[in-house]
Coordinates of C-alpha atoms in Angstrom, one line a residue:
X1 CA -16.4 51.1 64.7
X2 CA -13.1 50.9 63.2
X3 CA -12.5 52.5 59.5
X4 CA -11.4 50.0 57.0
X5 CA -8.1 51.8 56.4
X6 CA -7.1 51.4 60.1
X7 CA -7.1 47.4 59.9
X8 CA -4.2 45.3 59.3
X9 CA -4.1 41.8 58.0
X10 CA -2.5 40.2 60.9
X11 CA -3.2 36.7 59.4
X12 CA -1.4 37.1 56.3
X13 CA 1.6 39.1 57.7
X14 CA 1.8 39.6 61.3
X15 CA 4.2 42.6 61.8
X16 CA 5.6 43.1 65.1
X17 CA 4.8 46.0 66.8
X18 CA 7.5 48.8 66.5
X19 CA 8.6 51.4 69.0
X20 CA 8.8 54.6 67.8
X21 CA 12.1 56.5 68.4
X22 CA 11.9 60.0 70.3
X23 CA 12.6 63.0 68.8
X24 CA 15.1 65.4 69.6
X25 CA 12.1 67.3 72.2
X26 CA 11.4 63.6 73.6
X27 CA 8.3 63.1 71.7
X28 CA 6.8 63.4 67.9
X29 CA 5.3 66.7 66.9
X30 CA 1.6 66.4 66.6
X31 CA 0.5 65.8 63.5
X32 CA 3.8 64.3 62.0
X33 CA 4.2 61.4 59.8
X34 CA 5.7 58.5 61.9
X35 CA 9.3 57.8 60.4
X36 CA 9.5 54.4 58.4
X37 CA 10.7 51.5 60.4
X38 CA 12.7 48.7 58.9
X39 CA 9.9 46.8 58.9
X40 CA 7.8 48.7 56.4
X41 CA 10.9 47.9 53.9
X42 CA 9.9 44.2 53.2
X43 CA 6.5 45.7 52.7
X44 CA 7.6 48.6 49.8
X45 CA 9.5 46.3 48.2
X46 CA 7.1 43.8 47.5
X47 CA 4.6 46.7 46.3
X48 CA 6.8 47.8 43.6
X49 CA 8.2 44.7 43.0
X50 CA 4.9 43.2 42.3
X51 CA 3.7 46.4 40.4
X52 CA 7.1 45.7 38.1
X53 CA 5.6 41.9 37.3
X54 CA 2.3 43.6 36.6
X55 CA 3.7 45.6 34.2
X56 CA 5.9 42.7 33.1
X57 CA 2.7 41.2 32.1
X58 CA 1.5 44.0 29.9
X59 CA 4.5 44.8 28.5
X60 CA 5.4 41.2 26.8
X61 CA 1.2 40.3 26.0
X62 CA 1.4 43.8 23.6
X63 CA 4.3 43.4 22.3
X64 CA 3.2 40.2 21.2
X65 CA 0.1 41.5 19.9
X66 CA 1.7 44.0 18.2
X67 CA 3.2 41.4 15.8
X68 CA -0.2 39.6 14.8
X69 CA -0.5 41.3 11.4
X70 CA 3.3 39.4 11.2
X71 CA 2.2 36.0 12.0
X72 CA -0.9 36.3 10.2
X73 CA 1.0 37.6 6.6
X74 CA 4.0 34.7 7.8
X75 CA 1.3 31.6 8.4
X76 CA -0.9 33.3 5.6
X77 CA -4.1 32.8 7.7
X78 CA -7.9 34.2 6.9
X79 CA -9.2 36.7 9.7
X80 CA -10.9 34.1 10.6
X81 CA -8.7 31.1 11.2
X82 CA -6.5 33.6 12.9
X83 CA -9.4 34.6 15.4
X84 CA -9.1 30.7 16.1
X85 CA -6.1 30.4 16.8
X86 CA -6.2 33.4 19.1
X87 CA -8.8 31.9 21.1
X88 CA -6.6 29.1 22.3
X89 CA -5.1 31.9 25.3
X90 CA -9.0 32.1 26.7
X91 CA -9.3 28.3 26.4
X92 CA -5.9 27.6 28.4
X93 CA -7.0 30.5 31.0
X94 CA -10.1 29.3 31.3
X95 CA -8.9 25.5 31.9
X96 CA -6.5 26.4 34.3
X97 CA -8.4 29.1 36.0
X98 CA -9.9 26.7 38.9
X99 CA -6.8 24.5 39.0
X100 CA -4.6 27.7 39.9
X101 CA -6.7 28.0 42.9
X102 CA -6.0 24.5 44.3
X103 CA -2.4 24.9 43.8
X104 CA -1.9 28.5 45.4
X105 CA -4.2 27.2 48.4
X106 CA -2.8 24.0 49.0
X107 CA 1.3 24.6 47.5
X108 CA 1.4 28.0 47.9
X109 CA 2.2 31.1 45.5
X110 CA 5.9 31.0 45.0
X111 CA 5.0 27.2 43.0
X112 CA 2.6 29.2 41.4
X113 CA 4.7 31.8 39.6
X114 CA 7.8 29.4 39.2
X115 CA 5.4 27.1 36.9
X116 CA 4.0 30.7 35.2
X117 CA 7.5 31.6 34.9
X118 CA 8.4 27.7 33.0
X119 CA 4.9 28.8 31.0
X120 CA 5.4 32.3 29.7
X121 CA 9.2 31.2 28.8
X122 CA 8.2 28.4 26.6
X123 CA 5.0 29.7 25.2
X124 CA 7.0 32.9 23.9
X125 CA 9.7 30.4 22.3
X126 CA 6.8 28.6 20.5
X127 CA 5.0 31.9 19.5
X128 CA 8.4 32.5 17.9
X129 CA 9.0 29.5 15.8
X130 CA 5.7 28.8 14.8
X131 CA 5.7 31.6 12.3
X132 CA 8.9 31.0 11.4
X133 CA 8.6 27.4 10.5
X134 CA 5.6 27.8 9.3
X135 CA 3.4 25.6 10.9
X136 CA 0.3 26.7 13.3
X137 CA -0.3 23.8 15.7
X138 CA 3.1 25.3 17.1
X139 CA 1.9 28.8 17.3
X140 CA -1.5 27.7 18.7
X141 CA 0.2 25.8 21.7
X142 CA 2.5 28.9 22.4
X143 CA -0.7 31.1 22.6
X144 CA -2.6 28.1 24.6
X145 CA 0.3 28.3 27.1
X146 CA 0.4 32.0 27.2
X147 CA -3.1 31.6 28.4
X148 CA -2.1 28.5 31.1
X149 CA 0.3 30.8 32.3
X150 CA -1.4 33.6 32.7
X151 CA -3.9 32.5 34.9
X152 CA -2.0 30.2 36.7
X153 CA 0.5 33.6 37.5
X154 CA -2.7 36.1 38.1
X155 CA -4.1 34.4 41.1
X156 CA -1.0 34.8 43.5
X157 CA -0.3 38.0 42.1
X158 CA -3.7 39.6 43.0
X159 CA -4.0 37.8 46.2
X160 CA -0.3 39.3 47.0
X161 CA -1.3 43.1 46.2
X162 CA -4.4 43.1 48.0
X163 CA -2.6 41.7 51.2
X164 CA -0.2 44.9 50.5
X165 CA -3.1 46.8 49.9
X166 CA -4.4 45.3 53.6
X167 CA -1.3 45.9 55.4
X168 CA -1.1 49.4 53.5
X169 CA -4.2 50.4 55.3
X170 CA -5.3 52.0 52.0
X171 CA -6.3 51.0 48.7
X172 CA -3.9 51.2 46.2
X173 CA -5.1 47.9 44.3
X174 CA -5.9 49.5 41.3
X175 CA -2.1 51.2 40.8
X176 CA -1.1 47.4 40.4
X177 CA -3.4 47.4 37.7
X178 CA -2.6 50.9 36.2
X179 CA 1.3 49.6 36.1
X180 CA 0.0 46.5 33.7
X181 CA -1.6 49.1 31.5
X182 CA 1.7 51.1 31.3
X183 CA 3.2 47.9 30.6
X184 CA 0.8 47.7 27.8
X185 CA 1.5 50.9 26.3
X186 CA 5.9 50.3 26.2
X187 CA 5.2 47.1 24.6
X188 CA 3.0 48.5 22.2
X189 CA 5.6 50.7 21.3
X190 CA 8.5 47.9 21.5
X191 CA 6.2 46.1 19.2
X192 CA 5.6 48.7 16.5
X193 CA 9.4 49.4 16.8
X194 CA 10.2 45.8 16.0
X195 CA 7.8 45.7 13.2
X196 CA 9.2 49.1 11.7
X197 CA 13.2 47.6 11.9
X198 CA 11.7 44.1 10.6
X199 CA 13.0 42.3 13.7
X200 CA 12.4 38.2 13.0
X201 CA 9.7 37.0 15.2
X202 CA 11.6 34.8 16.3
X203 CA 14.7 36.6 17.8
X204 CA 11.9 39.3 19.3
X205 CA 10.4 36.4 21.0
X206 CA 13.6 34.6 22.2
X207 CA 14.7 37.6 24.0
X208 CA 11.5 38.1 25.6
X209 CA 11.2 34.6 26.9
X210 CA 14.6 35.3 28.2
X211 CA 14.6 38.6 29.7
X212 CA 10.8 37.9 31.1
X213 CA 12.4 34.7 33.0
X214 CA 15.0 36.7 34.9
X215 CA 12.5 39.4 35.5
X216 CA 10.4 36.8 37.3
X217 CA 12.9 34.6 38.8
X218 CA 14.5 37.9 40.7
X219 CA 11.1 39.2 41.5
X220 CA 9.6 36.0 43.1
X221 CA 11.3 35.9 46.6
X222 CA 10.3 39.0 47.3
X223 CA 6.8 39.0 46.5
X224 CA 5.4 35.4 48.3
X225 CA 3.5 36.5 51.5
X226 CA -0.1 35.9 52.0
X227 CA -0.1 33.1 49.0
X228 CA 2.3 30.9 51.2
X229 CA 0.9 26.8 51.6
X230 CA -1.6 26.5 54.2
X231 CA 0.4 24.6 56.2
X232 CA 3.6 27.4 56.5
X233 CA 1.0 30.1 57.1
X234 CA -0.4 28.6 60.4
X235 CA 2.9 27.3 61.6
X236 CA 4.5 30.2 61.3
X237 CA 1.5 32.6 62.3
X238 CA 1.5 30.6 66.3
X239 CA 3.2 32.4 68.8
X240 CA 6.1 30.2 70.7
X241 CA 4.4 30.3 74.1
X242 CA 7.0 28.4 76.6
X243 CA 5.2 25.2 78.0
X244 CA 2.8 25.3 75.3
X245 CA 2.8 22.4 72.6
X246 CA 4.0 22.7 69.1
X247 CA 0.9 23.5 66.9
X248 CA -0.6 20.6 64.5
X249 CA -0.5 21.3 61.3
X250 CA -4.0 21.4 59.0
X251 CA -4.9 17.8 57.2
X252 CA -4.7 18.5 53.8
X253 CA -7.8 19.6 52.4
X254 CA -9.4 17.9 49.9
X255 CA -10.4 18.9 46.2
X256 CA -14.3 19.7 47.3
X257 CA -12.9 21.8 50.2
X258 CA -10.5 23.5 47.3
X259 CA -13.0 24.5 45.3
X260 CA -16.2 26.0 48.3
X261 CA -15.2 29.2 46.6
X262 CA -18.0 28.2 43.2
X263 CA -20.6 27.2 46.4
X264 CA -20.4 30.8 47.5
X265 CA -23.3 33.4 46.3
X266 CA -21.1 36.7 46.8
X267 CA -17.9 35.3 45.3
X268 CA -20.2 34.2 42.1
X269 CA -21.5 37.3 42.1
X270 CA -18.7 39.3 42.4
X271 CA -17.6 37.3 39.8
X272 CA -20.2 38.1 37.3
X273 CA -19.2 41.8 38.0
X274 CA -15.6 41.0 37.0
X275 CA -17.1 39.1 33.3
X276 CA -19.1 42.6 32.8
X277 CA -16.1 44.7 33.4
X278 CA -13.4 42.2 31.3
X279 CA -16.1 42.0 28.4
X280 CA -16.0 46.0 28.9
X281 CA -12.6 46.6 28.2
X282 CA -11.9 43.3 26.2
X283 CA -14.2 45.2 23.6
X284 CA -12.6 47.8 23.7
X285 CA -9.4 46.3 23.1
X286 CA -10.7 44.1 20.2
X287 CA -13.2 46.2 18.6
X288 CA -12.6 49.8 19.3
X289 CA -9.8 50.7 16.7
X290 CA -11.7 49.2 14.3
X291 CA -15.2 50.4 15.2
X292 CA -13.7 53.9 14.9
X293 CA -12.2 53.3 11.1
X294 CA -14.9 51.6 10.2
X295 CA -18.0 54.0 11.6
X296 CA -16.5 56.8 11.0
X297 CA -14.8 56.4 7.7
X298 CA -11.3 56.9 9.2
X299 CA -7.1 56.4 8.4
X300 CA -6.6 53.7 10.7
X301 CA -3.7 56.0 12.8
X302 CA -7.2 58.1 13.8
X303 CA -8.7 54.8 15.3
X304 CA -5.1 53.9 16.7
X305 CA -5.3 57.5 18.6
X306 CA -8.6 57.2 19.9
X307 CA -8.1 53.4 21.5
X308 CA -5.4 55.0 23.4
X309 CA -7.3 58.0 24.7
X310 CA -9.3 54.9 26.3
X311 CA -6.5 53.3 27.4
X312 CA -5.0 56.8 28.9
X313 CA -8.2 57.4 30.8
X314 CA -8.3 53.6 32.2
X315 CA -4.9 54.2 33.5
X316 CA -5.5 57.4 35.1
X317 CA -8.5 56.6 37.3
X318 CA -6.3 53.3 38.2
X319 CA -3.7 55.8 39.2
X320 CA -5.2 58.3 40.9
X321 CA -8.3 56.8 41.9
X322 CA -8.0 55.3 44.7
X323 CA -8.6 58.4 46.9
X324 CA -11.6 58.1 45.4
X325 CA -12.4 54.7 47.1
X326 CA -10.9 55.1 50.6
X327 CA -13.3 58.1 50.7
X328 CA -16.5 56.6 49.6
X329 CA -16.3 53.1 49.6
X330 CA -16.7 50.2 46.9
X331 CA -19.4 50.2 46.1
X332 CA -20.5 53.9 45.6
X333 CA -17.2 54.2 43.5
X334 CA -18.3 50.6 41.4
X335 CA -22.0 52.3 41.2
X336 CA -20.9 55.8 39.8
X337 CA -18.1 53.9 37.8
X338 CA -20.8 52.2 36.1
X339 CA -22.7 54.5 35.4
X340 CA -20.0 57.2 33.8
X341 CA -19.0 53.9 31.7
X342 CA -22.2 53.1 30.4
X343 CA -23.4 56.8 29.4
X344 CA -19.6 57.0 27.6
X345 CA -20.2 53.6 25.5
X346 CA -24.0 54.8 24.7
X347 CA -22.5 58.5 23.5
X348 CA -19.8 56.5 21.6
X349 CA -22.2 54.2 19.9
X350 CA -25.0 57.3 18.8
X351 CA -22.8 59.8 18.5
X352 CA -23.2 61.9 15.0
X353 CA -19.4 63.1 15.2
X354 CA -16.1 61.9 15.8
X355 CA -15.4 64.4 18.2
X356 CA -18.8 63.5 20.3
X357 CA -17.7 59.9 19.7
X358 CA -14.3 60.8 21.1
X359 CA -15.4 62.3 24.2
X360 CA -17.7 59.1 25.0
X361 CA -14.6 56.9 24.6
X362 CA -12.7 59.0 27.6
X363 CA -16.0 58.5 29.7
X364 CA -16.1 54.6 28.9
X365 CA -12.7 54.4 29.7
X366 CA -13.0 56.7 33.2
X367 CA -15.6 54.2 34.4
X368 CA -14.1 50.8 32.9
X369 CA -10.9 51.6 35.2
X370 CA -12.0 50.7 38.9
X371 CA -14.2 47.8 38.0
X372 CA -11.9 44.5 38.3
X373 CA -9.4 46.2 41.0
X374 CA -12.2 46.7 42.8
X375 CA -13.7 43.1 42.4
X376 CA -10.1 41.2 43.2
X377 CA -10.0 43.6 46.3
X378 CA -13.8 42.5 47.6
X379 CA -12.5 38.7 46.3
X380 CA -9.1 38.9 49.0
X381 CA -11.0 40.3 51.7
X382 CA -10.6 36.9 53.9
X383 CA -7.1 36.2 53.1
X384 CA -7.2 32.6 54.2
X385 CA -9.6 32.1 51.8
X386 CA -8.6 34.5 48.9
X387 CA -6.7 32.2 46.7
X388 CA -9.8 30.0 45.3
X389 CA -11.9 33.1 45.6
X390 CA -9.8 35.1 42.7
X391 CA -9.8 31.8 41.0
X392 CA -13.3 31.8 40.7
X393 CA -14.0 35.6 39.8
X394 CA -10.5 35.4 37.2
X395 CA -12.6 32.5 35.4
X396 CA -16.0 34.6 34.9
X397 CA -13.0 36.6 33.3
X398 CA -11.8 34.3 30.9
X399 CA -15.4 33.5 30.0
X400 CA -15.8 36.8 28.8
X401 CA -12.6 36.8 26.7
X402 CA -13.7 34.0 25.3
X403 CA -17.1 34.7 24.8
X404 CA -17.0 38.4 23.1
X405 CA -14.7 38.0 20.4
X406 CA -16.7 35.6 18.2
X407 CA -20.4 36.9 19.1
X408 CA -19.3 40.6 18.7
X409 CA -18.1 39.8 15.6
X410 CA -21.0 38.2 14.4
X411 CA -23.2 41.4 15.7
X412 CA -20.2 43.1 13.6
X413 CA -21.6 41.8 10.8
X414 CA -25.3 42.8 10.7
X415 CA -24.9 46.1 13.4
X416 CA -21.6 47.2 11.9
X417 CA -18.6 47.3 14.6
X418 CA -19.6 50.7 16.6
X419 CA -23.6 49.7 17.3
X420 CA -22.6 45.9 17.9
X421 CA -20.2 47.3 21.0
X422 CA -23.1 49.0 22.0
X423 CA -24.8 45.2 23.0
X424 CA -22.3 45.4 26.5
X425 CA -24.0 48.1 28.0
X426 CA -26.7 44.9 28.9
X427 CA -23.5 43.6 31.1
X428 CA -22.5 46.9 32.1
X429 CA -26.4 47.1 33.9
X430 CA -26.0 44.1 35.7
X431 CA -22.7 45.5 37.1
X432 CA -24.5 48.3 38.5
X433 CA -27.3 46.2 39.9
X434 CA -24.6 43.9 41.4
X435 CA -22.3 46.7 42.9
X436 CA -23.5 46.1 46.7
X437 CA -21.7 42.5 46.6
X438 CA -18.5 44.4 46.8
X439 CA -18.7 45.8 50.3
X440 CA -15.8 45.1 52.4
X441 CA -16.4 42.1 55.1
X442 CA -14.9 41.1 57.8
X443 CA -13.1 38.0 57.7
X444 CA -14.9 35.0 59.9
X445 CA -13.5 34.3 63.6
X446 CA -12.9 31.2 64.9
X447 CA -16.3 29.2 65.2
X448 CA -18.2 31.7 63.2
X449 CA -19.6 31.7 60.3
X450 CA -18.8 33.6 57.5
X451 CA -21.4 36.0 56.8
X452 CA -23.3 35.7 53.0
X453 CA -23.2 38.9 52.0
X454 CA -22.4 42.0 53.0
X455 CA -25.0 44.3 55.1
X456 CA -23.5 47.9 54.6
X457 CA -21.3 49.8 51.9
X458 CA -19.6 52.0 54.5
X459 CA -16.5 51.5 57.2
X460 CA -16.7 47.9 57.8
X461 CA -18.7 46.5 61.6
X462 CA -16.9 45.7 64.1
X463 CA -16.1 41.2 63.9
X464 CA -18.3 39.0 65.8
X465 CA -16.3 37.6 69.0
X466 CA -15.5 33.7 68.6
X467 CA -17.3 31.8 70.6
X468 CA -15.8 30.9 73.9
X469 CA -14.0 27.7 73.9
X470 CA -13.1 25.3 77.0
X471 CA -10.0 26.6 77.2
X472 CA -11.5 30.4 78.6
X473 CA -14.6 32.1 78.8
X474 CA -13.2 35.3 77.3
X475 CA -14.3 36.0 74.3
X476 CA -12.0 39.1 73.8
X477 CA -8.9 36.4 74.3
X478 CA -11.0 33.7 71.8
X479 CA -10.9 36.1 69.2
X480 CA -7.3 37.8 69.6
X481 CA -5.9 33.6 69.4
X482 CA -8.1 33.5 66.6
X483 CA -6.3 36.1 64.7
X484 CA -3.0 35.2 65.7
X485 CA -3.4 31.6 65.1
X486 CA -5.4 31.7 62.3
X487 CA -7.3 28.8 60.7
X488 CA -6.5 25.2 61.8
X489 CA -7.7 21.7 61.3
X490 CA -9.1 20.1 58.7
X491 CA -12.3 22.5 57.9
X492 CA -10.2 25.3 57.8
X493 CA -11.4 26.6 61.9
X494 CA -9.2 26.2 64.8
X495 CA -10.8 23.5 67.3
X496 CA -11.1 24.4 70.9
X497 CA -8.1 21.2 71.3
X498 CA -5.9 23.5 69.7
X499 CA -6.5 26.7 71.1
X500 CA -6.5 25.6 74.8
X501 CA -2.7 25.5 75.1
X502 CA -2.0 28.9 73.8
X503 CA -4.8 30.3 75.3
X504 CA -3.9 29.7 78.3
X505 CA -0.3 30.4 77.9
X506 CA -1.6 33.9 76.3
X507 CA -4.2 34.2 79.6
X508 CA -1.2 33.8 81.7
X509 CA 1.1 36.5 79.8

């Protein structure tokens, strides 16, 4: 039985095998780290390339949302035509939340971010002059396209870091997601400096849009693996085999075969864990300051501090936690995780003292951190089909941004802030129950069928052998063609047509 960390996804970037150099004595010391070849470079790189766009992403949302008390005061809005507007970023990611999936699966990832890239740049230009020229169908487009671009960017991105997280052979998933809270934290700061030197919105959001642009544009080509088109991945994934034919290249695949990801139970499910860990932390981001001010009759610098001691702890576990998860699994971590989170919120929400209250803050934030890194990683674990499966579970996410704003608020109203934040730990239960969906499993061979949910929560079972084709009777050489080739014709599975060539070319080697 092989241990998770010791696989490599050879579909989504086959590496060829490197020879290691002797050492001075003629061979490696026991025990010794292998010396990095030049073809691990590509692969580091992309990882902190990609952690530099996640923390892109944080860093130009908050320092954004750092300047809604000056929109708000510039467009003289109400609290609550300004929670309207806001709402127009869930209702773009939502809308665009299945459609990214199409595109990444059928045009690939590098589209993807190009159009985020257009997105982000205008929607930041519009955020900037609506303000200024006073009008608010202006701002609410800029935040709508924020949104659109957003979710649009967010599929590639997760199904590129968990392809580095496969080829890795460790989990390191959640430090993507720790670099977007950093992100968060320097544009928090950017933001409050603005606001202190009484920068114009609209020259703070003009160089944004233009200094977030390059960031992307030079980050892109080095970032697109395992989100190429369909079409490049199999063409380029065939071995050239002399006297073999040239490989056909998959039909296009139609809308309804875009979107089997919302057909499948685990990937639903895993998606409802990832709506109870966004509604989670989305509270906490909305509500928390506030809850703490309000419930605890406190300057509004005290509630500032103890948001931030959540977003500390968050960050932390998404650092350093991922020891954590090689050693025990998914789903243990996502069960314990759960638990720690939902005894935190419950002491926040009861508590008699700040201090108390304080403490259960650090706890919710401990478990809040592993929740969605987890569920994108258990979403990617069939690359071929990872694309429309983040798709689906980001949408359950958008739901819950757009969801928990108004109806928390409306709890807000009767409960008071603190006991209406308390109504999540219902989600947070259902998380818990749900954790086993999160399992690693094993992508499907060729002519198998993918299994429907996972069996076990330990070191993944060793893959089912294809089943033999016409072209041998080996199933050990079924499968091996399988992985190199990867999936072919139009339902996504090579056909025994097109494996009979390289098999026997590869039976012959």
């Amino acid at each position: 039985m092989t241990h998770p960390r010791d696989r490599v996804d050879r579909v989504a970037a086959p590496v060829p095998p490197a020879t290691a150099a002797p050492s001075r004595a003629g061979s490696a010391p026991a025990g010794a780290a292998p010396a990095r070849s030049s073809a691990d470079l590509p692969l580091v790189r992309a990882r902190w390339v990609l952690m530099g766009l996640f923390a892109l992403n944080g860093l130009t949302f908050s320092s954004w949302l750092a300047r809604i008390p000056a929109v708000r005061d510039a467009l003289e809005l109400s609290t609550g035509q300004l929670g309207s507007v806001l709402l127009a970023g869930s209702l773009g990611a939502l809308a665009t939340a299945t459609v990214a999936g199409v595109l990444v699966t059928r045009r690939g990832g590098r589209l993807a971010l190009l159009i985020s890239t257009v997105g982000f740049a205008l929607a930041y230009v519009l955020i900037g002059a609506g303000p200024t020229l006073g009008s608010v169908p202006l701002l609410a487009v800029g935040i709508f396209l924020t949104g659109v671009s957003f979710a649009v960017g967010n599929v590639p991105l997760n199904v590129e870091s968990a392809s580095v997280e496969r080829r890795m052979g460790r989990t390191v998933l959640p430090q993507f997601h720790a670099a977007f809270s950093i992100g968060a934290v320097l544009g928090s700061g950017i933001g409050a400096v603005a606001a202190h030197l009484d920068v114009p919105l609209l020259s703070q959001f003009l160089v944004t849009a233009v200094l977030g642009t390059v960031w992307r544009l030079l980050s892109i080509p080095h970032v697109v693996v395992a989100s190429r088109p369909v079409r490049e991945r199999v063409l380029t994934n065939v071995p050239a085999v002399p006297g073999a034919p040239a490989p056909r290249a998959p039909r296009r695949r139609g809308l309804g075969t875009a979107l089997d990801a919302w057909r499948e139970p685990r990937t639903v499910l895993i998606g409802v864990v990832i709506m109870a860990a966004a509604l989670s932390e989305g509270s906490a981001n909305d509500w928390l300051a506030l809850a703490v001010v309000d419930g605890f009759d406190q300057p509004e610098a005290v509630g500032a501090a103890v948001f931030g001691s959540f977003v500390a702890a968050m960050t932390v576990v998404r650092l350093l936690g991922t020891r954590l998860i090689d050693r025990y699994g998914r789903v243990a971590v996502l069960r314990a995780s759960g638990v720690v989170s939902l005894v935190g919120l419950l002491v926040f929400g009861f508590a008699p003292t700040l201090p108390l209250a304080g403490a259960g803050v650090v706890a919710w934030g401990l478990g809040a951190a592993l929740a969605v890194p987890l569920g994108i990683a258990a979403a990617s674990d069939d690359p071929m089909l990872a694309a429309g499966r983040v798709a689906v579970v980001s949408a359950f996410s958008s739901v819950a941004s757009l969801a928990a704003p108004p109806l928390l608020g409306l709890a807000a109203e009767s409960l008071g802030a603190r006991h209406a934040l308390v109504l999540i730990a219902a989600a947070m239960v259902v998380s818990v129950s749900l954790s086993s969906r999160v399992a690693r499993v094993e992508p499907a061979e060729a002519g198998t069928p993918a299994p429907a949910a996972p069996t076990a929560a330990g070191p993944r079972s060793a893959p089912t052998p294809a089943t033999p084709t016409a072209a041998s009777d080996d199933p050990a050489l079924a499968a091996l063609v399988s992985r190199v080739v990867g999936p072919v014709g139009e339902d996504g599975r090579a056909s025994a047509h097109e494996l009979e060539p390289v098999c026997a070319a590869q039976a012959a080697r």
